Amino acid sequence: MIIIYSLTSLRRYRRIIPNDIAAHLFKPLINRDLCNMNAPVSLDDLNQEQRLSVTLDDNMNALILAGAGSGKTRVLIHRIHYLVSEKNYHLDSILAVTFTNKAANEMRERLGDLLLRPIGRMWVGTFHSLAHRLLRAHATEANLSPTFQILDQQDQYRIIKRLMKENGIDEAKFPIRKVQWFINQQKDEGIKPIDIDAGYNFFIKQSAKVFALYETHCQVNDLVDFAGLLVKSHELLKNNASLLEHYQRQFKHILVDEFQDTNTVQYQWIKLLRTENNHIFCVGDDDQSIYGWRGAKIENIQKIEQDFQPIKVIKLEQNYRSTGNILSASNALITNNQNRLEKSLWTESGDGDLIDVYNARTETEEAQHVVGVINDAFNQGQNLGESAILYRSNAQSRVFEEALIKRHIDYRIYGGLRFFERAEIKDAMGYVRLVENQNDNIAFERIVNFPARGIGLATVEKIRAYSVENQSSLFQSSIAIVDTLPTRAANALKSFIEMIGSIDDDTKHLILSEKIDGILVKSSLMDHYANDKTDKAGSKKENLDELVSAAGQYTHDEENEMSETQGFIALATLDTSGESNQQNRDCVQLMTIHSAKGLEFPRVFLVGMEEDLFPSRQSKDEPHLLDEERRLCYVGMTRAMKKLHLYYADKRFLHGQSFYSMPSRFLEEIPDAFLNHFKSPHKDYSDSASRESFGKRQTIVAISSSPYSIGQTVKHAKFGFGTILNYEGSGDAARVQVKFSKAGTKWLITSYANLEIA
């Protein structure tokens, strides 16, 4: 019997037949026909610049400046396909570096589809996965055992904590997370403990000491952390000339995606592998460099032309994602960054709608308006999943979640948890619930030893046993057995019981926001999270502050049988099943702008466009940080495919306080030709509603016989947006004092200033 298989059918059956059988049946064909066959390259779906990039001379280095939505992934994959199929390079001679495992897997799959065959053990992956592969292959040369262990962040944290305790370093003065961040920052820069000059900085001195202890511990115990994978793989190649030469010969072509996000060690790693006999193909966009806070060096992509000479620079400027108006507005914004590699995105898809800019009174109204627009679009047949709400800080999600819940609209927090599902919020609400209801066993279990107060598992088990036997709550059981415990355990439990009673007595007559603020302070939760210095710069404490703000804005239904506190607890626990968080459901997407990188949505709402929020207060005095904030705004705007909405509020609750806000300077940098301006229909500048401006109490009052009011937002043709602080004089001699977001505070004669009411 003769069986004839086409190559197409062979590939199909190869995927479903077990590997051992397939290897026996198909080995001759696979070896002879399949693995040596290269599918022809098709360039029909590429534009001129993409084709030029893909078919570039294989003896050239290249920097592909790929703007947002310009098809950079397609170019990368087609370039590899071209090198293999048209230039006959073996897959093993190509090194392809991505920044996420998802991107690496996508590249493998799409490349396999183009080549019509599996790509095997081709060197494609993230920096960390490739470094790990290298170290496993050459563990002995790297002074590691073949079975070395990789530390994750939690493992690293526990080791640092133990080393600090053993060496008498007070974690209250030197928070473990902050020390951990310091260590990883040094390693990303390729800095060793011995190279650190602490000077008179005691924190750096102690952190460097821990760093040295940690490195010794890892070396003795054959451990490597994430940052260490890159450091050790770089040292391996640098210190072994023959090994370095081997890989320099093997990798004829080195392709790197998202080059603008490389850190110091990653750049040195690539630079070390490159010689005159192999070639670099870098793809990136300096306008989308938004990870400086985690070590990315934007200057890496800016110095490629000097370090990898000779090099061909190709700009991918045709955008396949957004409308013309969105791109024109984004281009205008990003040109305000001075030190950038110039490019200008364009599209053939038409101008599309203007960008809507909405001026709300408060963040609550901002959220209500956004959700209203989404609801109207849904009623007109648009899927909920087509809308994304992007914000600068995670804490901003809370008001939008509340508005969505009230409208019964499904949503999903992308890359994070819902506000009331975050651990620090659950901890806080645990205290609120137990103070409100001492029979709440779930709340008791969560907070009885958090923050740690010496109530161990043995004590908790005794409480549980008494509770079951006597059918009493855990809190009441604690009171019943406290005097039967050993002295140390008894004192710890007694202190907890007394603390709950004291909080109840001290807060029962306070308004809701003051009550919750008091609970956070008296329970020591606020201090605990204030000292938890993570790489997110105090986001947990920020979320606790936002909880106080939420309580201050909570409107209780007086006809509800629940108390105000019980109503707020119900709001916090509403819709916690997680069903609407499922990715396969049609739901509104909520995320930080950082999380939105690489994504796209038909309709985008970019909210909180105010000074001190976006750009952040921390960035305003540092030009390089302000530039990164502008790039972040650019990334947010270019996520929109068809419709972009920009929002700012006059007044916003931040960190538990009400602040008067000024519109973001980024709004000023977008020409009005691309914008539709909308104001809250409820805005009234003549009222006497109290506002806080930059932490100071202000009152909006009308200026007699004048269209202006103190506290009012105005716009000047030269100075931009500002807030009226004071006035004097009358008639043609009348002057107003205005605080501008960029130009500072100025006195202006109203008859000449031509101020526009914003």
Coordinates of N, CA and C in Angstrom, one line a residue, residues 362-371 389 391 394-406 411 419-420 422 546 549-550 553 571 590 607 652-653:
T362 N -17.0 68.4 39.2 CA -16.3 67.5 40.2 C -16.0 66.2 39.5
E363 N -15.1 65.4 40.2 CA -14.8 64.1 39.6 C -16.0 63.2 39.6
T364 N -17.0 63.4 40.5 CA -18.2 62.6 40.5 C -19.0 62.9 39.3
E365 N -19.2 64.2 38.9 CA -19.9 64.5 37.7 C -19.1 64.0 36.5
E366 N -17.8 64.1 36.5 CA -16.9 63.6 35.4 C -17.3 62.1 35.2
A367 N -17.3 61.3 36.2 CA -17.6 59.9 36.1 C -19.1 59.7 35.6
Q368 N -20.0 60.4 36.1 CA -21.4 60.3 35.7 C -21.5 60.6 34.2
H369 N -20.8 61.6 33.8 CA -20.9 62.0 32.3 C -20.3 60.9 31.5
V370 N -19.1 60.4 31.8 CA -18.5 59.4 31.1 C -19.4 58.2 30.9
V371 N -19.9 57.7 32.1 CA -20.8 56.5 32.1 C -22.1 56.8 31.3
I389 N -11.9 53.4 29.7 CA -11.6 54.6 30.6 C -10.2 54.5 31.1
Y391 N -6.9 56.3 33.1 CA -6.6 57.3 34.2 C -5.1 57.2 34.5
N394 N -4.4 54.6 39.8 CA -5.4 53.5 40.1 C -6.5 54.0 41.0
A395 N -6.1 55.0 41.9 CA -7.1 55.5 42.9 C -8.3 56.2 42.2
Q396 N -8.1 56.6 40.9 CA -9.2 57.3 40.2 C -10.3 56.4 39.8
S397 N -10.0 55.1 39.8 CA -11.1 54.2 39.3 C -12.3 54.1 40.1
R398 N -12.2 54.5 41.4 CA -13.3 54.3 42.4 C -14.6 55.0 41.9
V399 N -14.5 56.3 41.6 CA -15.8 57.0 41.2 C -16.4 56.4 40.0
F400 N -15.6 55.9 39.0 CA -16.1 55.3 37.8 C -16.8 54.0 38.1
E401 N -16.1 53.2 39.0 CA -16.7 51.9 39.4 C -18.1 52.2 40.0
E402 N -18.2 53.1 40.9 CA -19.5 53.4 41.5 C -20.5 53.8 40.5
A403 N -20.2 54.7 39.6 CA -21.1 55.1 38.6 C -21.6 54.0 37.7
L404 N -20.7 53.1 37.3 CA -21.0 51.9 36.5 C -21.9 50.9 37.3
I405 N -21.6 50.7 38.5 CA -22.4 49.8 39.3 C -23.8 50.3 39.5
K406 N -24.0 51.6 39.7 CA -25.3 52.2 39.8 C -26.1 52.1 38.6
Y411 N -18.1 45.9 33.9 CA -16.8 46.5 33.7 C -15.7 45.6 34.2
F419 N -11.5 48.7 42.8 CA -11.1 49.5 44.0 C -11.4 48.8 45.3
F420 N -12.7 48.4 45.5 CA -13.1 47.8 46.7 C -12.6 46.3 46.9
R422 N -9.3 45.7 46.4 CA -7.8 45.8 46.7 C -7.6 45.4 48.1
E546 N -8.2 57.7 49.3 CA -9.4 57.7 48.4 C -10.6 57.1 49.0
S549 N -12.2 59.8 50.8 CA -12.9 60.6 49.9 C -14.2 60.0 49.4
A550 N -14.2 58.7 49.2 CA -15.4 58.0 48.8 C -16.5 58.1 49.9
Q553 N -18.1 61.6 49.9 CA -19.0 61.8 48.7 C -20.2 60.9 48.7
L571 N -22.4 49.2 49.6 CA -21.8 49.7 48.4 C -20.5 49.1 48.1
L590 N -11.5 49.4 32.2 CA -10.9 50.4 33.1 C -9.4 50.1 33.3
V607 N -9.3 60.6 31.4 CA -9.9 61.4 32.4 C -8.9 62.0 33.4
R652 N -11.7 68.4 42.8 CA -11.5 67.0 42.9 C -11.1 66.6 44.3
F653 N -11.6 65.5 44.8 CA -11.1 65.0 46.1 C -9.8 64.2 45.9

